[in-house]
CSV table of C-alpha atoms and ligand atoms in Angstrom, one decimal:
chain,number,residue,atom,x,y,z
A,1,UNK,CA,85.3,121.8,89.1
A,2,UNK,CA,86.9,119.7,91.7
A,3,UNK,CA,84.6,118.7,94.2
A,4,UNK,CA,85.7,119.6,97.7
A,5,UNK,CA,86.4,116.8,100.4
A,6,UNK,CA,86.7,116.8,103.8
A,7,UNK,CA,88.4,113.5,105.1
A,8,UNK,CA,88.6,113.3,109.4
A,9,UNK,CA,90.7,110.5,110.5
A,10,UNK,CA,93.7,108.7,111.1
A,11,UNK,CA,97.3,109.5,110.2
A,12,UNK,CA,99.5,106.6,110.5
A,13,UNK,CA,102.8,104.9,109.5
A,14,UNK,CA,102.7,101.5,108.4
A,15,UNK,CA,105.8,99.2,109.7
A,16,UNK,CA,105.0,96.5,106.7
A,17,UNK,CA,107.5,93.1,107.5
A,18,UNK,CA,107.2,90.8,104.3
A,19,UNK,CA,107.0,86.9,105.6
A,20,UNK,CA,106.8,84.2,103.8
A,21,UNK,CA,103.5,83.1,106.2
A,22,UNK,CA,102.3,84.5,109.3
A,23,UNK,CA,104.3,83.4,112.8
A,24,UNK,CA,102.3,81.2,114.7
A,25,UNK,CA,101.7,82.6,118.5
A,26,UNK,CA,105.0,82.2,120.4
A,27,UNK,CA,107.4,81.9,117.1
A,28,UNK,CA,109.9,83.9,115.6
A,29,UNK,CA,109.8,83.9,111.8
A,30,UNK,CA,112.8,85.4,109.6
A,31,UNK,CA,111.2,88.0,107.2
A,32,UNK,CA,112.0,88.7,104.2
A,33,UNK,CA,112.0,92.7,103.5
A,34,UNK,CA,111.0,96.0,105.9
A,35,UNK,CA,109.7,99.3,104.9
A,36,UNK,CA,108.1,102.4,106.5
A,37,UNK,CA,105.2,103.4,104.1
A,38,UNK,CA,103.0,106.4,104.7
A,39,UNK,CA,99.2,104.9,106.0
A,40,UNK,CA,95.9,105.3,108.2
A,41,UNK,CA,93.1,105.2,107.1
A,42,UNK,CA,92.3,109.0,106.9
A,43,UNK,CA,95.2,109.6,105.2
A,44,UNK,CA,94.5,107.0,103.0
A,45,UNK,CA,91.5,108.3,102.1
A,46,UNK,CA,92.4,111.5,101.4
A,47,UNK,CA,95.9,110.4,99.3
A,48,UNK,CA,93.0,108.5,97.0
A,49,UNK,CA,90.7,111.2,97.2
A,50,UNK,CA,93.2,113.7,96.0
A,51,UNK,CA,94.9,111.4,93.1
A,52,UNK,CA,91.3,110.9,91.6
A,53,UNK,CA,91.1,114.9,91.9
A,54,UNK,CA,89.5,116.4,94.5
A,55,UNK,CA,90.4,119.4,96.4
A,56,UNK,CA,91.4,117.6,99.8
A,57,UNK,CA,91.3,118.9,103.5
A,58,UNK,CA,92.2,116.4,106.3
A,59,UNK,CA,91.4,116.9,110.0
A,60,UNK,CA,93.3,114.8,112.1
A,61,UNK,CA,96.2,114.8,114.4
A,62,UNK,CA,99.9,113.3,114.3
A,63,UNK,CA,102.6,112.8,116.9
A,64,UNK,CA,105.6,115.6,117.9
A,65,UNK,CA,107.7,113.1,116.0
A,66,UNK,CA,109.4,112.4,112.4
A,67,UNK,CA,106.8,109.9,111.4
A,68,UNK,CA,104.5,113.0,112.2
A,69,UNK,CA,106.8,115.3,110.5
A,70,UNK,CA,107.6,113.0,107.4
A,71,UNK,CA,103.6,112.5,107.2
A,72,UNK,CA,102.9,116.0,107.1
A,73,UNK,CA,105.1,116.7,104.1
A,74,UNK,CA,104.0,113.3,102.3
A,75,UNK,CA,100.4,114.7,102.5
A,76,UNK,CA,101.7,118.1,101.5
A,77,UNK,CA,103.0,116.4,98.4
A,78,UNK,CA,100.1,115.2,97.5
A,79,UNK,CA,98.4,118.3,97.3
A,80,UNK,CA,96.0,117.9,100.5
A,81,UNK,CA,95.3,120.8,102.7
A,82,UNK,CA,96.8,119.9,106.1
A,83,UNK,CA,96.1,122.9,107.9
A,84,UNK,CA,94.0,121.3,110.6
A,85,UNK,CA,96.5,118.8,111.4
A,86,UNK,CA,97.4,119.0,114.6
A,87,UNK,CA,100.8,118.0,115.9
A,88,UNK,CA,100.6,116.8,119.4
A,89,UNK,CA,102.9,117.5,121.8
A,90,UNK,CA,104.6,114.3,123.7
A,91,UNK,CA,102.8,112.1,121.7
A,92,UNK,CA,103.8,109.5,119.1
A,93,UNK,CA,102.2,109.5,115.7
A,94,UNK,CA,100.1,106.4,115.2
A,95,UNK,CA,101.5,103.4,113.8
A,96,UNK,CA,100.8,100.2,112.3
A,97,UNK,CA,102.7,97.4,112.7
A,98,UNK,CA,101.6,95.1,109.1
A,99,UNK,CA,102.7,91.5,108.3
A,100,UNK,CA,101.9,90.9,104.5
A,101,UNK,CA,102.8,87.3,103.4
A,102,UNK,CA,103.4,85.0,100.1
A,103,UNK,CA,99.6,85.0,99.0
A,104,UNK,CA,99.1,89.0,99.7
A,105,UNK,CA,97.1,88.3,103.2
A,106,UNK,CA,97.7,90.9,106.3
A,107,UNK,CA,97.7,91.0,109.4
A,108,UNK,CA,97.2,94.8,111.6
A,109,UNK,CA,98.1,95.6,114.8
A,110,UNK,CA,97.3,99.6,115.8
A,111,UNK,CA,99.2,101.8,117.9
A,112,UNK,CA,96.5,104.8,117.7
A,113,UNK,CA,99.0,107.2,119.6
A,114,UNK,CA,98.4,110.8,118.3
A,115,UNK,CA,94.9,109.8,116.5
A,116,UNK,CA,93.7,108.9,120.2
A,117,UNK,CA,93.5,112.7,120.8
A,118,UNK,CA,91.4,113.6,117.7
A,119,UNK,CA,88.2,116.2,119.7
A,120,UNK,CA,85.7,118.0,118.8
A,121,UNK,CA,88.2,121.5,118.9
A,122,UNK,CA,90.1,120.2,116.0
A,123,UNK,CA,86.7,119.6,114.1
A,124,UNK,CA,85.4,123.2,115.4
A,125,UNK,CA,88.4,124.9,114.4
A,126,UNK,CA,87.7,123.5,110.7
A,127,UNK,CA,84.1,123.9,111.1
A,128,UNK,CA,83.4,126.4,108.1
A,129,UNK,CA,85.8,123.9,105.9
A,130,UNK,CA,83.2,121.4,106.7
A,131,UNK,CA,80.0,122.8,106.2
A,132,UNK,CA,81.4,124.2,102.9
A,133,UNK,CA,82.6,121.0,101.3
A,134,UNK,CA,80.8,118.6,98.9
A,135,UNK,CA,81.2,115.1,101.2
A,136,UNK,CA,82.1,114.4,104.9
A,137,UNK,CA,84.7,111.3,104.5
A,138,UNK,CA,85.7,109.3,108.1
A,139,UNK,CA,86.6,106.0,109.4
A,140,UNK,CA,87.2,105.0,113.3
A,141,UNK,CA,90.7,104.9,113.7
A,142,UNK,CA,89.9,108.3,115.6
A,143,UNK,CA,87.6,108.6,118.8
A,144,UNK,CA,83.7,107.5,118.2
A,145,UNK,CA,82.5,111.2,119.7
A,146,UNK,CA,84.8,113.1,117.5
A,147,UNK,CA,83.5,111.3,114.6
A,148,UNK,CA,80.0,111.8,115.6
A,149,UNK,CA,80.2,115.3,116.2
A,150,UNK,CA,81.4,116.1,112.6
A,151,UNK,CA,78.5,114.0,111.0
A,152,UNK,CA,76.0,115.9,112.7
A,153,UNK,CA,77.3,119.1,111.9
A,154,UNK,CA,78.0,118.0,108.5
A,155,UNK,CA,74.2,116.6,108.4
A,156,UNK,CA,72.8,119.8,109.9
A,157,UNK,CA,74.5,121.9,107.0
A,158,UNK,CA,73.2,119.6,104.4
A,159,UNK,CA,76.7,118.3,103.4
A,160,UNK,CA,76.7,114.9,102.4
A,161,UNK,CA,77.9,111.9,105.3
A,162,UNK,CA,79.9,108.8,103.5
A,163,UNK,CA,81.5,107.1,106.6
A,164,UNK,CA,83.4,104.0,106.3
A,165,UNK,CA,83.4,101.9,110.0
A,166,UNK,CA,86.8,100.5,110.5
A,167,UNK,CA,87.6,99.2,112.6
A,168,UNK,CA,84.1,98.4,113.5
A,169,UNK,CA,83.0,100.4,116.6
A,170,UNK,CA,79.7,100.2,118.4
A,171,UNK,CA,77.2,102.6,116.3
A,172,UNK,CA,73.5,103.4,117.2
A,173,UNK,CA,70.9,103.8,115.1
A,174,UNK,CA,70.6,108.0,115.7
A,175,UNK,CA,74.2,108.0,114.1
A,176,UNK,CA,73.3,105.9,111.5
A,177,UNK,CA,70.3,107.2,110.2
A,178,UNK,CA,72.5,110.6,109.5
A,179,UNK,CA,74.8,108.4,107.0
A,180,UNK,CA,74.0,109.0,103.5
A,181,UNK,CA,76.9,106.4,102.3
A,182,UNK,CA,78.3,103.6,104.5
A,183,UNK,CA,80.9,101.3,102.7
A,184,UNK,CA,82.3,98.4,104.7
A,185,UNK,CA,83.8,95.4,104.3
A,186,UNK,CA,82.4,91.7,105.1
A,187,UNK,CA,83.5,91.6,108.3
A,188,UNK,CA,82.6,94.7,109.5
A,189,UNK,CA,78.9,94.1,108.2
A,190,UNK,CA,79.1,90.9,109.9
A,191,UNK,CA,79.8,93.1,113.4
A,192,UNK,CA,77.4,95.9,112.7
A,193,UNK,CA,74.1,93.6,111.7
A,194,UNK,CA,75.3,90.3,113.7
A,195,UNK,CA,74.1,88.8,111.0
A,196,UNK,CA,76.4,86.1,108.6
A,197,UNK,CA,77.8,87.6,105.6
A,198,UNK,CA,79.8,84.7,103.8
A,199,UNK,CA,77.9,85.1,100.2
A,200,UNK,CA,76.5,88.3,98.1
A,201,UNK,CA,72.9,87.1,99.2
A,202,UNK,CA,73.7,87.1,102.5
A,203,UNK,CA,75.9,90.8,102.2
A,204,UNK,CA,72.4,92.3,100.3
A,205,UNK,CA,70.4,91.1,103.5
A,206,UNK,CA,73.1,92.8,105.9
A,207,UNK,CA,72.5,95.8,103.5
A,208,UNK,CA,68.8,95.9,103.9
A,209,UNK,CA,69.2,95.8,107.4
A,210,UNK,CA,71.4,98.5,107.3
A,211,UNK,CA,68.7,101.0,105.5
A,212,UNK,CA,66.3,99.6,107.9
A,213,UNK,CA,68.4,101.3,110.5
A,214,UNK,CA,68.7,104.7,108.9
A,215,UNK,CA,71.5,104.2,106.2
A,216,UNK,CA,71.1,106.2,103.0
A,217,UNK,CA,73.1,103.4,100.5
A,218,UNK,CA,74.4,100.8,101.7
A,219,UNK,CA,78.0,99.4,100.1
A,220,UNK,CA,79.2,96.2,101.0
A,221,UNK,CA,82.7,95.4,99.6
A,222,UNK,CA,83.3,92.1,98.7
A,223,UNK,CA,87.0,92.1,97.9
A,224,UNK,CA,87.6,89.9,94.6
A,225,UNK,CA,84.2,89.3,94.5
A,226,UNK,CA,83.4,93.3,94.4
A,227,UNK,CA,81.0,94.8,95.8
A,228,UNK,CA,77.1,95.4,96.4
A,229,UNK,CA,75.0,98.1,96.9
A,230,UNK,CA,71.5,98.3,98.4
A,231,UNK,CA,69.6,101.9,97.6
A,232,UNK,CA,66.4,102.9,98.5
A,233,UNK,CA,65.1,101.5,95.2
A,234,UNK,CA,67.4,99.0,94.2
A,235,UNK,CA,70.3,96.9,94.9
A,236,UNK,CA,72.8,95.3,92.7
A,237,UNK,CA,76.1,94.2,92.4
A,238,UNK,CA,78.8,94.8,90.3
A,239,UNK,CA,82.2,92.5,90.1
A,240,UNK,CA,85.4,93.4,90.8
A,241,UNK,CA,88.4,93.8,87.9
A,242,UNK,CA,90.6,91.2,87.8
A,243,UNK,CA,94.0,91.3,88.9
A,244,UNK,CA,97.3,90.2,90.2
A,245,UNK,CA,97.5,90.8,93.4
A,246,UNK,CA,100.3,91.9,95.5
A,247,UNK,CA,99.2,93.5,98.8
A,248,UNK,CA,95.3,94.5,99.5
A,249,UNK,CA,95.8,96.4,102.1
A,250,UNK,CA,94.4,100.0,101.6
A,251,UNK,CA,92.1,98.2,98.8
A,252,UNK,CA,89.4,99.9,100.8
A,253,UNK,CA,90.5,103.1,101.5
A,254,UNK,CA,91.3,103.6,97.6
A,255,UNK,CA,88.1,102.9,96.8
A,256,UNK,CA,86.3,105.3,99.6
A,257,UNK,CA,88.5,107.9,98.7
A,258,UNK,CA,87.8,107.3,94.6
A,259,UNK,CA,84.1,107.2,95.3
A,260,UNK,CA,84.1,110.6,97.4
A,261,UNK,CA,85.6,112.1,94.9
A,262,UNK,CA,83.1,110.5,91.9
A,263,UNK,CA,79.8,111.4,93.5
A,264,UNK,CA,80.8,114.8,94.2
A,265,UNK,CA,81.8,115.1,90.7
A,266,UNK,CA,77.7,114.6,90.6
A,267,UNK,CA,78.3,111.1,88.6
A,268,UNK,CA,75.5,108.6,89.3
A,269,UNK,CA,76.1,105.5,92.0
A,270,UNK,CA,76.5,102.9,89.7
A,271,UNK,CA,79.3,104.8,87.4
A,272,UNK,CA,81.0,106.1,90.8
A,273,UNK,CA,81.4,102.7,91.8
A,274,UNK,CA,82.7,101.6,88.8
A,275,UNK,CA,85.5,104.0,89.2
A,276,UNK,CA,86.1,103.5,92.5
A,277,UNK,CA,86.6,99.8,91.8
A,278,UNK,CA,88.9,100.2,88.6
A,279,UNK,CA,91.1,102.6,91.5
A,280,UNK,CA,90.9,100.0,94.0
A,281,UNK,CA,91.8,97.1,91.8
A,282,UNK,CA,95.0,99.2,90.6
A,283,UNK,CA,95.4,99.5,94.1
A,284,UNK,CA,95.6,95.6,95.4
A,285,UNK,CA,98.6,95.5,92.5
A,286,UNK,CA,101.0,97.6,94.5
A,287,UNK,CA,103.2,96.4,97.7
A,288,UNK,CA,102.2,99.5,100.1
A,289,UNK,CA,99.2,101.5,101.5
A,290,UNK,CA,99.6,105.0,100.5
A,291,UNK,CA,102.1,103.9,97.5
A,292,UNK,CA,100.2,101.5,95.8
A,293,UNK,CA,97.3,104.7,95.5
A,294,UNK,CA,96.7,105.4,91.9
A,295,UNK,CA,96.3,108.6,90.7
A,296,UNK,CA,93.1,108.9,87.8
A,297,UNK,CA,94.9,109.2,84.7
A,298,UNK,CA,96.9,105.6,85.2
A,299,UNK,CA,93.0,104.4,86.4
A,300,UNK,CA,91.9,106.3,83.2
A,301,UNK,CA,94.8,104.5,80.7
A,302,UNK,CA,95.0,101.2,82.2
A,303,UNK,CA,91.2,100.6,81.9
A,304,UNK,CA,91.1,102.6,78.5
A,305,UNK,CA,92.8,99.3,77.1
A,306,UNK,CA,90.9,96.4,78.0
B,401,ATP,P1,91.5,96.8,103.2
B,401,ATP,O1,91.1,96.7,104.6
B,401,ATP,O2,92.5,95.7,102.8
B,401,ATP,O3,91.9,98.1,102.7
B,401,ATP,P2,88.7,96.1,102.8
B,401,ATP,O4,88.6,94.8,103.5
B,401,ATP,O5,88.2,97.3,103.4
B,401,ATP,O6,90.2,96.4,102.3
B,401,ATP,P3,87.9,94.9,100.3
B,401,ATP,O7,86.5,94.4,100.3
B,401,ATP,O8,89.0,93.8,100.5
B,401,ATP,O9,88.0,96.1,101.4
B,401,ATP,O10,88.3,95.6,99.0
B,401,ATP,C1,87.7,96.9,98.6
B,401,ATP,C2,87.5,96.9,97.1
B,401,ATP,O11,88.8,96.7,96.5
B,401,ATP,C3,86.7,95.7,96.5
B,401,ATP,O12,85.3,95.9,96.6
B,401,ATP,C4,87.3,95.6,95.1
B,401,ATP,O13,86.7,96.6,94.3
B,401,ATP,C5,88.8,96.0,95.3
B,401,ATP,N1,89.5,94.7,95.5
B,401,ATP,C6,89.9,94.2,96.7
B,401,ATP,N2,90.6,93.0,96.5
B,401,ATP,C7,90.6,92.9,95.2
B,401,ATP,C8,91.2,91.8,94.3
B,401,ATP,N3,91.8,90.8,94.8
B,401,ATP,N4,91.0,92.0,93.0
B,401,ATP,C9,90.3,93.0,92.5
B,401,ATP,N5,89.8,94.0,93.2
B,401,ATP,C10,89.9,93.9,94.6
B,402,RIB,O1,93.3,100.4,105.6
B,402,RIB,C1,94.7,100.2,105.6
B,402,RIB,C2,95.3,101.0,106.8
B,402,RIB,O2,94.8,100.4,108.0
B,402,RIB,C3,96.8,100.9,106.9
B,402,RIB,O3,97.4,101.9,106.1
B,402,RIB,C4,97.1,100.9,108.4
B,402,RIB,O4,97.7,102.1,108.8
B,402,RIB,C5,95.7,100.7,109.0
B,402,RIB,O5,95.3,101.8,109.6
């Protein structure tokens, strides 16, 4: 059975210049490619979630525009419901302006445009979508109230919460404590705890501090170095596959989106994980955000020969 996912977030397009190394401030750098690839990291989300095999809805909002209007049939494509995406009149569709150089580093800047206007009506209007599905999915690319209505109503009908907070936002400890899994990255553990998070010792004490505040598991992604998770039991972590890599970005959306998908499909923590990295990994390989996304059976063959 797929597992039903609800993902509430962003919808963006990613404006990805390829430079040999970033421009320092007040320079102008010749490039060396362009393209427009679908992103945001809603739909990110959800793309993984629905090439691992879920049954996807995404609630969000896009602009009166063709980046809206291309996004909307990219997502179609896919196979995601996109019923309760609002197109919003006058408004751009959010966009992402990415510089990506020789070694694979980025650099974002955010336009949030039509993911600005993301309210509690478009999450009402989807409400019996949401109390019906297996996992709650959202980032904060999309306003901090929005996002903190739909984990209370997904919390209240006993629907699982796994948010992932980028880019970081101020959360308090009431939100928190309704978060069954919270996956971020270094940095935005850094911002949430205020504590330092340069080494997997220091990432498992940001973790415990995390559960102190409410969190059900706590994932700390560790990029090459993987990731590690701190349970109400037990903490661990597990390394990352290794690969060449191309472009990371999206590296963490795959693997939200992969995981979603795993622990609704009931598997334990540990083997979710797993998956969600081999998908990630696969992931970092690929120039792109929602094109470097792998669907399961190339997760399933590539790691079925090593
Ligand atoms: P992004 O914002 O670029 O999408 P992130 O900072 O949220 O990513 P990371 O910690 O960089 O997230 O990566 C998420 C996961 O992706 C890692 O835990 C790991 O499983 C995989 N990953 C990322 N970078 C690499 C890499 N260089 N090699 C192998 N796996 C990687
Ligand atoms: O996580 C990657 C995403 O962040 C990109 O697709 C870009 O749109 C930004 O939102």
């Amino acid at each position: 059975m797929k597992p039903d996912i609800l993902v509430l977030g962003s919808v963006n397009m990613d404006l990805v210049f390829q430079t040999p190394r970033m421009p320092a401030p007040g320079e102008t750098l010749m490039g060396e490619s362009f393209h427009q690839i679908h992103g945001g990291k809603g739909a990110n989300q959800a793309v993984a979630a629905a090439r691992m095999g879920g049954r996807v809805h995404l609630v969000a909002c896009v602009g009166d525009d063709d980046f809206g209007r291309r996004s909307l049939s990219s997502l179609a494509q896919d196979g995601i419901d996109t019923q309760f995406v609002r197109q919003v009149k006058a408004c751009t569709t959010g966009v992402a302006g990415i510089l990506l150089d020789a070694h694979g580093e980025n650099s974002i800047v955010l336009a949030a445009g039509a993911n600005a206007h993301l309210d509690q009506n478009d999450i009402d209007r989807a409400a019996s979508l949401l109390t019906d599905a297996k996992i709650l999915v959202c980032q904060l690319e999309t306003p901090i109230e929005s996002v903190s209505y739909a984990i209370k109503l997904a919390h209240d009908a006993g629907v699982k919460v796994l948010l992932n907070p980028a880019p970081m936002q101020k959360l308090n400890d009431d939100l928190l404590a309704l978060v069954d899994f919270l996956v971020l990255n270094e940095t935005e553990a850094q911002q949430l705890t205020g504590l330092a998070v340069d080494s997997q010792a220091q990432a498992f004490e940001a973790g415990l501090a995390l559960r102190k505040r409410g969190v059900g598991v706590v994932i700390i992604t560790l990029g090459s170095s993987g990731i590690v998770l701190v349970t109400e039991n037990h903490r661990e972590s597990l390394p990352a596959y290794r690969v060449e890599v191309v472009d990371t970005t999206a590296a963490g959306d795959t693997f939200v989106g992969s995981l979603a998908v795993a622990l609704g499909e009931g598997l334990e923590l540990n083997a979710a994980c797993d998956l969600a990295q081999r998908a990630a990994a696969l992931a970092v390989t690929q120039l792109g955000a929602q094109t470097s996304i792998p669907h399961r059976e190339t997760v399933e063959r590539h790691f079925h020969k090593l």
